[in-house]
CSV table of C-alpha atoms in Angstrom, one decimal:
chain,number,residue,atom,x,y,z
A,106,MET,CA,0.0,0.0,0.0
A,107,ASN,CA,1.4,3.4,-1.1
A,108,LYS,CA,0.0,5.8,1.6
A,109,ASP,CA,1.0,8.8,-0.5
A,110,LYS,CA,-1.5,7.8,-3.3
A,111,LEU,CA,-4.5,7.0,-1.1
A,112,PRO,CA,-7.7,8.8,-1.8
A,113,TYR,CA,-8.0,9.6,1.9
A,114,ASN,CA,-5.6,10.6,4.7
A,115,PRO,CA,-5.0,7.5,6.9
A,116,LYS,CA,-3.8,9.9,9.7
A,117,ASP,CA,-7.1,11.8,9.8
A,118,ALA,CA,-10.2,10.0,11.2
A,119,ASN,CA,-12.5,12.5,9.6
A,120,SER,CA,-10.9,12.0,6.2
A,121,ILE,CA,-11.4,8.2,6.5
A,122,LEU,CA,-15.0,8.6,7.6
A,123,GLU,CA,-15.7,11.1,4.7
A,124,TYR,CA,-14.2,8.7,2.2
A,125,ALA,CA,-16.2,5.8,3.6
A,126,SER,CA,-19.4,7.8,3.5
A,127,VAL,CA,-19.2,8.0,-0.3
A,128,LEU,CA,-20.4,4.4,-0.3
A,129,ILE,CA,-23.8,5.1,1.3
A,130,GLY,CA,-26.6,4.3,-1.1
A,131,SER,CA,-24.4,2.7,-3.7
A,132,THR,CA,-22.7,-0.7,-4.4
A,133,LEU,CA,-19.1,-1.7,-4.3
A,134,ARG,CA,-19.2,-2.4,-8.0
A,135,GLU,CA,-19.7,1.3,-8.6
A,136,HIS,CA,-16.5,2.2,-6.8
A,137,VAL,CA,-13.9,-0.5,-7.4
A,138,ASN,CA,-12.4,-2.3,-10.4
A,139,ILE,CA,-12.8,-6.0,-9.4
A,140,GLU,CA,-14.9,-8.6,-11.1
A,141,LYS,CA,-15.8,-11.0,-8.4
A,142,ILE,CA,-16.1,-11.4,-4.6
A,143,ASP,CA,-16.3,-14.9,-3.0
A,144,ASN,CA,-19.8,-15.9,-1.9
A,145,PRO,CA,-20.0,-14.8,1.8
A,146,LYS,CA,-22.0,-17.9,2.6
A,147,ILE,CA,-19.0,-20.0,1.6
A,148,ARG,CA,-16.2,-17.7,2.7
A,149,LYS,CA,-17.0,-15.6,5.7
A,150,GLY,CA,-15.7,-12.1,5.7
A,151,SER,CA,-15.2,-12.0,1.9
A,152,PHE,CA,-17.3,-8.8,1.5
A,153,GLY,CA,-15.4,-7.0,4.3
A,154,ASN,CA,-12.1,-8.1,2.9
A,155,ALA,CA,-13.1,-6.6,-0.5
A,156,ILE,CA,-13.9,-3.3,1.2
A,157,GLU,CA,-10.4,-3.3,2.8
A,158,TYR,CA,-8.2,-4.2,-0.2
A,159,ALA,CA,-10.3,-2.8,-3.1
A,160,TYR,CA,-11.8,0.3,-1.6
A,161,PHE,CA,-9.5,1.4,1.2
A,162,GLN,CA,-6.5,-0.1,-0.6
A,163,TYR,CA,-4.6,-1.6,2.3
A,164,ASP,CA,-3.1,-5.0,2.5
A,165,LEU,CA,-5.0,-7.8,4.3
A,166,ASN,CA,-3.3,-9.0,7.4
A,167,SER,CA,-3.9,-10.8,10.7
A,168,ASP,CA,-2.3,-8.0,12.8
A,169,SER,CA,-4.1,-7.5,16.1
A,170,ASN,CA,-3.7,-3.7,15.8
A,171,PRO,CA,-6.6,-1.5,14.6
A,172,ASP,CA,-7.1,-1.5,10.8
A,173,PHE,CA,-6.4,2.3,10.7
A,174,ALA,CA,-3.6,2.0,13.2
A,175,GLU,CA,-2.5,5.7,13.0
A,176,VAL,CA,-5.9,6.9,14.3
A,177,GLY,CA,-6.7,3.7,16.3
A,178,MET,CA,-9.9,3.0,14.3
A,179,GLU,CA,-11.1,-0.5,13.5
A,180,LEU,CA,-13.0,-1.3,10.3
A,181,LYS,CA,-16.0,-3.6,10.5
A,182,THR,CA,-18.6,-4.5,7.9
A,183,THR,CA,-21.9,-6.1,8.9
A,184,PRO,CA,-24.8,-7.5,6.9
A,185,LEU,CA,-28.4,-6.5,7.4
A,186,LYS,CA,-31.5,-8.3,6.1
A,187,LYS,CA,-35.0,-6.9,5.4
A,188,ILE,CA,-37.8,-8.7,7.2
A,189,LYS,CA,-41.5,-9.0,6.1
A,190,ASN,CA,-42.5,-5.6,7.6
A,191,GLY,CA,-39.7,-3.8,5.7
A,192,GLN,CA,-37.6,-3.3,8.8
A,193,LEU,CA,-33.9,-4.0,8.8
A,194,ARG,CA,-32.4,-6.5,11.2
A,195,ALA,CA,-28.7,-7.5,11.8
A,196,LYS,CA,-28.2,-10.8,9.9
A,197,GLU,CA,-25.4,-11.9,12.3
A,198,ARG,CA,-23.4,-11.0,15.3
A,199,LEU,CA,-20.5,-8.5,15.0
A,200,VAL,CA,-17.3,-10.3,15.7
A,201,ILE,CA,-14.7,-8.1,17.4
A,202,GLY,CA,-11.7,-10.4,17.7
A,203,MET,CA,-10.4,-13.8,18.9
A,204,ILE,CA,-10.2,-14.7,22.6
A,205,ASN,CA,-6.8,-15.8,23.7
A,206,TYR,CA,-7.6,-18.1,26.7
A,207,MET,CA,-4.1,-17.9,28.0
A,208,ASP,CA,-3.9,-14.1,28.0
A,209,VAL,CA,-7.4,-12.9,28.7
A,210,VAL,CA,-7.4,-14.3,32.3
A,211,ASN,CA,-4.7,-11.7,33.1
A,212,GLU,CA,-6.7,-8.7,31.7
A,213,LYS,CA,-9.0,-6.2,33.4
A,214,PHE,CA,-12.1,-5.2,31.4
A,215,GLU,CA,-11.1,-1.5,31.4
A,216,THR,CA,-7.8,-2.2,29.7
A,217,SER,CA,-8.8,-5.3,27.8
A,218,HIS,CA,-8.0,-6.1,24.2
A,219,PHE,CA,-11.7,-6.4,23.5
A,220,LEU,CA,-12.5,-2.9,24.7
A,221,GLU,CA,-9.6,-1.5,22.9
A,222,LYS,CA,-10.8,-3.1,19.6
A,223,SER,CA,-14.4,-1.9,20.2
A,224,ASN,CA,-13.9,1.6,21.3
A,225,ASP,CA,-13.6,3.2,17.9
A,226,ILE,CA,-15.2,1.4,14.9
A,227,LEU,CA,-15.9,2.5,11.4
A,228,LEU,CA,-19.0,0.4,10.9
A,229,ILE,CA,-20.2,-0.2,7.3
A,230,SER,CA,-23.6,-1.9,7.0
A,231,TYR,CA,-24.8,-3.4,3.8
A,232,LEU,CA,-28.1,-5.1,2.7
A,233,TYR,CA,-27.6,-8.8,2.2
A,234,GLU,CA,-29.8,-10.2,-0.5
A,235,GLU,CA,-29.2,-13.9,-1.3
A,236,GLU,CA,-30.0,-13.7,-5.0
A,237,LYS,CA,-27.5,-10.8,-5.6
A,238,ASP,CA,-23.9,-10.8,-6.5
A,239,PRO,CA,-22.0,-9.5,-3.5
A,240,LEU,CA,-20.6,-6.7,-5.6
A,241,ASP,CA,-24.2,-5.4,-5.9
A,242,TYR,CA,-25.1,-5.4,-2.2
A,243,GLU,CA,-26.3,-1.9,-1.3
A,244,ILE,CA,-24.3,0.0,1.4
A,245,VAL,CA,-26.9,1.1,3.8
A,246,SER,CA,-25.0,3.1,6.4
A,247,VAL,CA,-21.5,4.2,7.4
A,248,ILE,CA,-21.0,5.4,11.0
A,249,ARG,CA,-18.1,5.9,13.4
A,250,TRP,CA,-19.2,4.0,16.5
A,251,GLY,CA,-18.0,2.8,19.9
A,252,ILE,CA,-19.8,1.0,22.7
A,253,PRO,CA,-22.1,3.7,24.4
A,254,ASP,CA,-21.4,4.5,28.0
A,255,GLU,CA,-24.9,3.3,29.0
A,256,ASP,CA,-24.1,-0.2,27.7
A,257,LEU,CA,-20.7,-0.6,29.4
A,258,THR,CA,-22.2,-1.9,32.7
A,259,VAL,CA,-23.9,-4.9,31.0
A,260,ILE,CA,-21.1,-5.6,28.6
A,261,LYS,CA,-18.5,-5.5,31.4
A,262,GLN,CA,-20.7,-8.0,33.3
A,263,ASP,CA,-20.9,-10.2,30.2
A,264,TRP,CA,-17.1,-10.0,29.7
A,265,GLU,CA,-16.4,-10.9,33.3
A,266,THR,CA,-18.9,-13.9,33.2
A,267,ILE,CA,-17.0,-15.3,30.3
A,268,VAL,CA,-13.5,-14.7,31.7
A,269,ASN,CA,-14.6,-16.1,35.1
A,270,LYS,CA,-15.6,-19.3,33.3
A,271,ILE,CA,-12.1,-19.5,31.8
A,272,LYS,CA,-10.5,-18.8,35.1
A,273,ALA,CA,-12.5,-21.7,36.6
A,274,GLY,CA,-11.2,-24.0,34.0
A,275,ASN,CA,-14.6,-24.2,32.2
A,276,ALA,CA,-13.8,-22.5,28.8
A,277,HIS,CA,-15.2,-25.7,27.2
A,278,GLU,CA,-18.6,-24.9,28.8
A,279,ILE,CA,-19.0,-21.3,27.7
A,280,SER,CA,-22.5,-20.7,26.2
A,281,GLY,CA,-24.2,-17.9,24.4
A,282,SER,CA,-27.0,-18.2,27.0
A,283,ASP,CA,-24.6,-17.0,29.7
A,284,THR,CA,-24.7,-13.4,28.7
A,285,LEU,CA,-26.9,-10.5,27.4
A,286,TYR,CA,-25.1,-8.2,24.9
A,287,LEU,CA,-21.6,-9.7,24.5
A,288,GLU,CA,-20.9,-13.4,23.7
A,289,ALA,CA,-18.0,-15.7,23.1
A,290,CYS,CA,-19.0,-17.2,19.7
A,291,THR,CA,-17.4,-20.3,18.4
A,292,LYS,CA,-14.8,-19.9,15.6
A,293,GLY,CA,-12.7,-22.4,13.7
A,294,ARG,CA,-12.4,-23.9,10.3
A,295,LYS,CA,-13.6,-27.3,11.5
A,296,ALA,CA,-16.1,-28.4,14.2
A,297,THR,CA,-13.3,-30.4,15.8
A,298,ASP,CA,-10.9,-27.5,16.3
A,299,ARG,CA,-9.8,-27.0,19.9
A,300,ARG,CA,-7.4,-24.8,21.9
A,301,LYS,CA,-5.7,-25.1,25.2
A,302,GLN,CA,-7.1,-23.3,28.2
A,303,PRO,CA,-5.0,-22.2,31.2
A,304,PHE,CA,-6.8,-23.9,34.2
A,305,SER,CA,-7.9,-27.2,32.8
A,306,ASN,CA,-6.6,-30.1,30.6
A,307,GLU,CA,-9.9,-30.1,28.8
A,308,PRO,CA,-9.4,-28.5,25.3
A,309,ALA,CA,-12.0,-25.9,24.4
A,310,LYS,CA,-13.5,-24.7,21.1
A,311,PRO,CA,-11.8,-21.5,19.7
A,312,ARG,CA,-14.0,-18.5,20.4
A,313,ALA,CA,-14.2,-14.8,19.5
A,314,TRP,CA,-15.7,-11.8,21.2
A,315,ALA,CA,-18.9,-10.8,19.4
A,316,LEU,CA,-21.7,-8.4,20.0
A,317,LYS,CA,-25.0,-10.4,19.6
A,318,ASN,CA,-27.1,-9.7,16.5
A,319,SER,CA,-30.0,-8.5,18.7
A,320,TYR,CA,-27.7,-5.9,20.1
A,321,MET,CA,-26.5,-4.8,16.7
A,322,THR,CA,-30.0,-4.6,15.3
A,323,THR,CA,-30.9,-2.2,18.1
A,324,ILE,CA,-27.8,-0.1,17.4
A,325,GLN,CA,-28.7,0.1,13.8
A,326,ASN,CA,-32.4,1.0,14.4
A,327,LYS,CA,-32.0,3.1,17.5
A,328,PHE,CA,-32.6,6.4,15.7
A,329,LEU,CA,-35.4,5.0,13.6
A,330,ASP,CA,-37.5,3.3,16.2
A,331,ASN,CA,-39.0,4.5,19.5
A,332,PHE,CA,-36.9,3.2,22.4
A,333,ASP,CA,-37.0,3.9,26.1
A,334,ASN,CA,-34.7,2.5,28.7
A,335,ILE,CA,-35.0,1.3,32.3
A,336,LYS,CA,-34.1,4.3,34.5
A,337,ARG,CA,-31.3,3.9,37.1
A,338,ASP,CA,-30.4,6.1,39.9
A,339,LYS,CA,-26.7,6.8,40.8
A,340,THR,CA,-26.6,3.8,43.2
A,341,GLU,CA,-27.8,1.4,40.5
A,342,ALA,CA,-25.2,2.2,37.8
A,343,ALA,CA,-23.4,-1.1,38.2
A,344,THR,CA,-26.5,-3.2,39.1
A,345,PRO,CA,-27.0,-6.3,36.9
A,346,LEU,CA,-30.0,-6.1,34.7
A,347,LEU,CA,-31.9,-9.0,36.3
A,348,THR,CA,-31.2,-7.7,39.8
A,349,LEU,CA,-32.5,-4.3,38.7
A,350,ILE,CA,-35.7,-5.8,37.2
A,351,LYS,CA,-36.3,-7.8,40.4
A,352,LYS,CA,-35.9,-4.7,42.4
A,353,ARG,CA,-38.6,-2.9,40.4
A,354,PHE,CA,-41.0,-5.9,40.6
A,355,LYS,CA,-40.4,-6.5,44.3
A,356,PRO,CA,-43.2,-4.2,45.6
A,357,TYR,CA,-45.8,-6.1,43.5
A,358,ILE,CA,-44.9,-9.6,44.6
A,359,GLY,CA,-48.0,-11.4,45.9
A,360,LEU,CA,-50.5,-9.5,43.7
A,361,THR,CA,-52.6,-11.3,41.1
A,362,GLN,CA,-52.4,-10.2,37.4
A,363,ALA,CA,-56.0,-8.9,37.7
A,364,GLU,CA,-55.0,-6.8,40.7
A,365,LEU,CA,-52.0,-5.4,38.8
A,366,ALA,CA,-54.2,-4.7,35.8
A,367,GLN,CA,-56.6,-2.8,38.1
A,368,LYS,CA,-53.7,-0.9,39.8
A,369,PHE,CA,-52.3,0.3,36.5
A,370,GLY,CA,-55.7,1.2,34.9
A,371,TYR,CA,-55.9,-1.6,32.4
A,372,ILE,CA,-59.3,-3.0,33.2
A,373,ASN,CA,-62.1,-1.2,31.3
A,374,ASP,CA,-65.8,-0.7,32.2
A,375,LYS,CA,-66.6,-4.3,31.0
A,376,ASN,CA,-63.9,-5.7,33.2
A,377,LYS,CA,-61.9,-6.9,30.2
A,378,ILE,CA,-58.2,-7.3,30.4
A,379,PRO,CA,-56.1,-6.5,27.2
A,380,LYS,CA,-54.4,-9.6,25.6
A,381,ASN,CA,-51.0,-8.0,25.9
A,382,ILE,CA,-51.5,-7.3,29.6
A,383,GLY,CA,-48.2,-9.0,30.6
A,384,ASN,CA,-46.1,-6.6,28.5
A,385,LEU,CA,-48.2,-3.6,29.6
A,386,ILE,CA,-47.7,-4.4,33.3
A,387,THR,CA,-43.9,-5.0,32.7
A,388,LYS,CA,-43.6,-1.6,31.1
A,389,LYS,CA,-45.5,0.1,33.9
A,390,ILE,CA,-43.4,-1.5,36.6
A,391,LEU,CA,-40.1,-0.7,34.8
A,392,ASN,CA,-41.4,2.9,34.1
A,393,VAL,CA,-41.0,2.6,30.3
A,394,LYS,CA,-43.4,4.4,28.0
A,395,GLU,CA,-46.2,2.1,26.8
A,396,GLU,CA,-45.7,2.8,23.2
A,397,SER,CA,-41.9,2.3,23.3
A,398,LYS,CA,-39.7,-0.7,23.0
A,399,ILE,CA,-37.5,-1.5,26.0
A,400,GLU,CA,-34.0,-0.7,24.8
A,401,GLU,CA,-32.2,-3.2,27.1
A,402,PHE,CA,-34.6,-6.0,26.1
A,403,GLU,CA,-34.1,-5.3,22.4
A,404,LYS,CA,-30.3,-5.3,22.7
A,405,ALA,CA,-30.3,-8.6,24.6
A,406,ASN,CA,-33.1,-10.2,22.5
A,407,ILE,CA,-35.2,-10.5,25.7
A,408,LYS,CA,-39.0,-11.3,25.4
A,409,THR,CA,-41.3,-11.4,28.3
A,410,LYS,CA,-43.4,-14.5,29.0
A,411,THR,CA,-46.0,-14.8,31.7
A,412,ILE,CA,-46.3,-18.4,33.1
A,413,ARG,CA,-48.5,-19.9,35.8
A,414,ILE,CA,-47.3,-22.7,38.0
A,415,LYS,CA,-49.8,-25.0,39.8
A,416,LYS,CA,-49.4,-26.1,43.5
A,417,ASN,CA,-47.8,-29.4,42.2
A,418,GLY,CA,-45.0,-27.5,40.5
A,419,LYS,CA,-46.4,-28.1,36.9
A,420,LEU,CA,-47.2,-25.5,34.4
A,421,LYS,CA,-50.8,-24.5,34.1
A,422,GLU,CA,-50.4,-23.9,30.3
A,423,ALA,CA,-48.0,-25.5,27.9
A,424,VAL,CA,-45.5,-23.3,26.1
A,425,SER,CA,-45.9,-23.1,22.3
A,426,PHE,CA,-44.4,-21.2,19.4
A,427,PRO,CA,-46.1,-19.8,16.3
A,428,TYR,CA,-47.3,-22.3,13.7
A,429,PHE,CA,-44.9,-23.4,11.0
A,430,ASP,CA,-45.3,-23.4,7.2
A,431,TYR,CA,-44.9,-27.1,6.0
A,432,CYS,CA,-43.3,-26.0,2.7
A,433,LYS,CA,-40.7,-23.8,4.4
A,434,LEU,CA,-40.0,-26.4,7.1
A,435,ALA,CA,-39.3,-29.0,4.3
A,436,GLN,CA,-36.5,-26.8,2.9
A,437,THR,CA,-35.1,-24.9,5.9
A,438,SER,CA,-32.2,-26.1,8.0
A,439,PHE,CA,-32.6,-26.0,11.8
A,440,LYS,CA,-30.1,-23.1,12.2
A,441,ASP,CA,-32.0,-21.0,9.6
A,442,SER,CA,-35.4,-21.7,11.0
A,443,ASN,CA,-37.7,-19.5,13.0
A,444,PHE,CA,-37.9,-22.2,15.6
A,445,TYR,CA,-34.1,-21.9,16.2
A,446,GLN,CA,-34.5,-18.1,16.5
A,447,TYR,CA,-37.2,-18.5,19.1
A,448,LEU,CA,-34.9,-20.9,21.1
A,449,GLN,CA,-32.0,-18.3,20.9
A,450,THR,CA,-34.3,-15.8,22.6
A,451,LYS,CA,-33.7,-15.0,26.3
A,452,TYR,CA,-37.0,-14.9,28.1
A,453,LEU,CA,-37.9,-12.8,31.1
A,454,LEU,CA,-40.2,-15.2,32.9
A,455,ILE,CA,-42.8,-13.5,35.0
A,456,ILE,CA,-44.0,-16.3,37.3
A,457,TYR,CA,-47.3,-16.5,39.0
A,458,ARG,CA,-47.8,-19.4,41.4
A,459,GLU,CA,-51.1,-20.9,42.6
A,460,ASP,CA,-52.0,-19.9,46.1
A,461,GLU,CA,-51.4,-22.7,48.6
A,462,PHE,CA,-54.8,-22.2,50.3
A,463,ASP,CA,-56.9,-20.7,47.5
A,464,SER,CA,-57.0,-22.9,44.5
A,465,GLY,CA,-57.2,-21.2,41.1
A,466,ILE,CA,-55.7,-18.0,42.4
A,467,TYR,CA,-52.3,-17.2,40.9
A,468,LYS,CA,-50.1,-14.6,42.5
A,469,LEU,CA,-46.9,-12.9,41.2
A,470,SER,CA,-44.1,-15.0,42.7
A,471,GLU,CA,-40.7,-14.2,41.1
A,472,ILE,CA,-38.9,-13.0,38.0
A,473,THR,CA,-36.1,-14.9,36.2
A,474,PHE,CA,-34.3,-15.1,32.9
A,475,TRP,CA,-34.3,-18.3,30.9
A,476,GLN,CA,-32.8,-19.4,27.6
A,477,MET,CA,-32.6,-22.9,26.3
A,478,PRO,CA,-29.1,-24.3,27.2
A,479,ASP,CA,-26.8,-25.1,24.3
A,480,GLN,CA,-26.8,-28.8,25.1
A,481,ASP,CA,-30.6,-28.9,24.8
A,482,LEU,CA,-30.5,-27.2,21.4
A,483,ASP,CA,-29.1,-30.4,20.0
A,484,GLU,CA,-32.2,-32.2,21.3
A,485,ALA,CA,-34.5,-29.6,19.8
A,486,LYS,CA,-32.7,-30.0,16.5
A,487,LYS,CA,-33.5,-33.7,16.6
A,488,CYS,CA,-37.2,-32.9,17.0
A,489,TYR,CA,-37.1,-30.3,14.2
A,490,GLU,CA,-35.3,-32.6,11.8
A,491,GLU,CA,-37.5,-35.6,12.6
A,492,MET,CA,-40.6,-33.4,11.8
A,493,GLN,CA,-38.9,-32.2,8.6
A,494,LYS,CA,-38.2,-35.8,7.6
A,495,ARG,CA,-41.9,-36.7,8.1
A,496,VAL,CA,-43.1,-33.7,6.0
A,497,ASN,CA,-40.6,-34.5,3.2
A,498,GLU,CA,-41.8,-38.2,3.2
A,499,GLY,CA,-45.4,-37.1,2.8
A,500,HIS,CA,-46.5,-37.7,6.5
A,501,ALA,CA,-47.0,-34.2,7.8
A,502,GLU,CA,-50.0,-35.4,9.7
A,503,ASN,CA,-47.6,-37.5,11.9
A,504,SER,CA,-46.4,-35.3,14.7
A,505,VAL,CA,-43.3,-35.8,16.8
A,506,LYS,CA,-44.7,-36.8,20.2
A,507,SER,CA,-43.4,-35.7,23.6
A,508,THR,CA,-42.4,-39.3,24.3
A,509,GLU,CA,-40.0,-39.1,21.4
A,510,ASN,CA,-38.0,-36.1,22.5
A,511,ARG,CA,-36.7,-34.9,25.9
A,512,CYS,CA,-37.4,-31.2,25.2
A,513,CYS,CA,-39.9,-30.6,22.5
A,514,HIS,CA,-42.8,-32.0,20.5
A,515,VAL,CA,-45.2,-31.0,17.7
A,516,ARG,CA,-49.0,-30.8,17.9
A,517,PRO,CA,-51.9,-28.8,16.3
A,518,HIS,CA,-52.0,-25.1,16.8
A,519,GLY,CA,-54.9,-24.0,14.5
A,520,ARG,CA,-58.1,-22.3,15.5
A,521,ASN,CA,-60.0,-25.6,14.7
A,522,SER,CA,-59.7,-28.7,12.6
A,523,ASP,CA,-60.4,-26.7,9.5
A,524,ASP,CA,-57.5,-24.3,10.0
A,525,LYS,CA,-55.0,-25.9,7.7
A,526,CYS,CA,-51.7,-25.2,5.8
A,527,MET,CA,-50.6,-26.6,2.5
A,528,THR,CA,-47.9,-29.3,2.4
A,529,PRO,CA,-45.2,-29.7,-0.2
A,530,TYR,CA,-47.2,-32.6,-1.8
A,531,GLY,CA,-50.3,-30.4,-2.3
A,532,ILE,CA,-52.4,-31.8,0.6
A,533,PRO,CA,-53.6,-29.4,3.3
A,534,VAL,CA,-52.9,-30.5,6.9
A,535,VAL,CA,-54.1,-28.8,10.1
A,536,LYS,CA,-51.6,-26.1,11.3
A,537,LYS,CA,-49.1,-27.3,13.8
A,538,CYS,CA,-46.3,-25.8,15.8
A,539,PHE,CA,-43.4,-26.8,18.1
A,540,TRP,CA,-44.1,-27.0,21.9
A,541,LEU,CA,-41.8,-27.3,24.9
A,542,ASN,CA,-42.5,-30.5,26.8
A,543,GLN,CA,-44.3,-29.6,30.0
A,544,ASN,CA,-42.1,-31.6,32.3
A,545,TYR,CA,-38.9,-30.3,30.6
A,546,PHE,CA,-39.9,-26.6,30.9
A,547,SER,CA,-41.2,-27.0,34.5
A,548,ASN,CA,-37.8,-28.4,35.5
A,549,GLU,CA,-36.0,-25.6,33.6
A,550,VAL,CA,-38.1,-22.9,35.4
A,551,GLU,CA,-37.3,-24.4,38.8
A,552,LYS,CA,-33.6,-24.6,38.0
A,553,ALA,CA,-33.6,-21.0,36.8
A,554,THR,CA,-35.3,-19.7,40.0
A,555,LYS,CA,-33.0,-21.8,42.3
A,556,LYS,CA,-30.0,-20.4,40.5
A,557,ASP,CA,-31.2,-16.9,41.2
A,558,SER,CA,-32.0,-17.4,44.8
């Protein structure tokens, strides 16, 4: 790279940003003289590499220093996808850099390699469209970005959760469900790749620091959507999110949902309670505007779910997911499915337990987070792929039963027996969805609440 002939000044951050901003609303083909980019589905990072060598004209390298070293700025490209309602969503997590298990245990968050790499980022976002040549992807936005101060508390806690696992000799047990905004995602050319860890002889999968795609989606859309956050006073600046939420809910423990609805003015003259009463009550308790999205929840991909537990410890209602399209199920891999995305969600469980002496009365009992553990995702995958197999073999009417899978099963979810969906072989079958097994989820809830206590 000849720095004297560059179309920007590598020693001036504003010059770099100005040159990058020329890309907005256009495609890479319009700016560079190359004929082909490797398919990003086959070669991860190929689009970002093309931006580096073809547009910014610097040599690709594996140097751990920032890409624009003279100004300390890191270059990152991230794909967005357009969903049905026209909104943009991050297609994937934003990988910051590899985790060195041997070194990270000696770091402090404030001076960590991760924070250094994520403090000043030139973030170039593009619209991923599968049918297009990567050279024709539209560049949607170019921003100079660093982790906002209001997110540092949660990200520091995530970072320390991961590092503490490594210090405990459990790098091989790290899971995306451990954290909220930041995760240690698996990396490696082969599924069998392993690395040494400092406090155990058990080899661990190579991992990288990454900001979750739910977090990146919120960052991208923050100025377009209506967000509101959970207010903290000065003494709560470092309070973990779940602890903060529990603190807000504590004054209402022991009340029924109807009593809470009455308290917050959500029961009308006909004594009808809105269908989304759980979300409305949560926003009132957390002092978030009713019409706004809860910023912390969007960043961590947290959804609220109200559950009722009977005296015997079993769920009053089973947990289901939206019905699936048989034709899409037949063609879609587990990792690309909506079902997988639902299981990657972290749920804020708002738990009502049946009163010991007053049958049928359920009172707010506790709040906890739950996300399906990684080891159970493999079991859910078996359920998904077995149902997929039956659909492809022409037996969509044959559901996967709860006796066939430890975690999940399939059963009807239509309004009635006439509510059907077309199958790949042209015969309509009643709509179905995936459900969590009642015993499995009851046990998971109890484990989650015990862990918090």
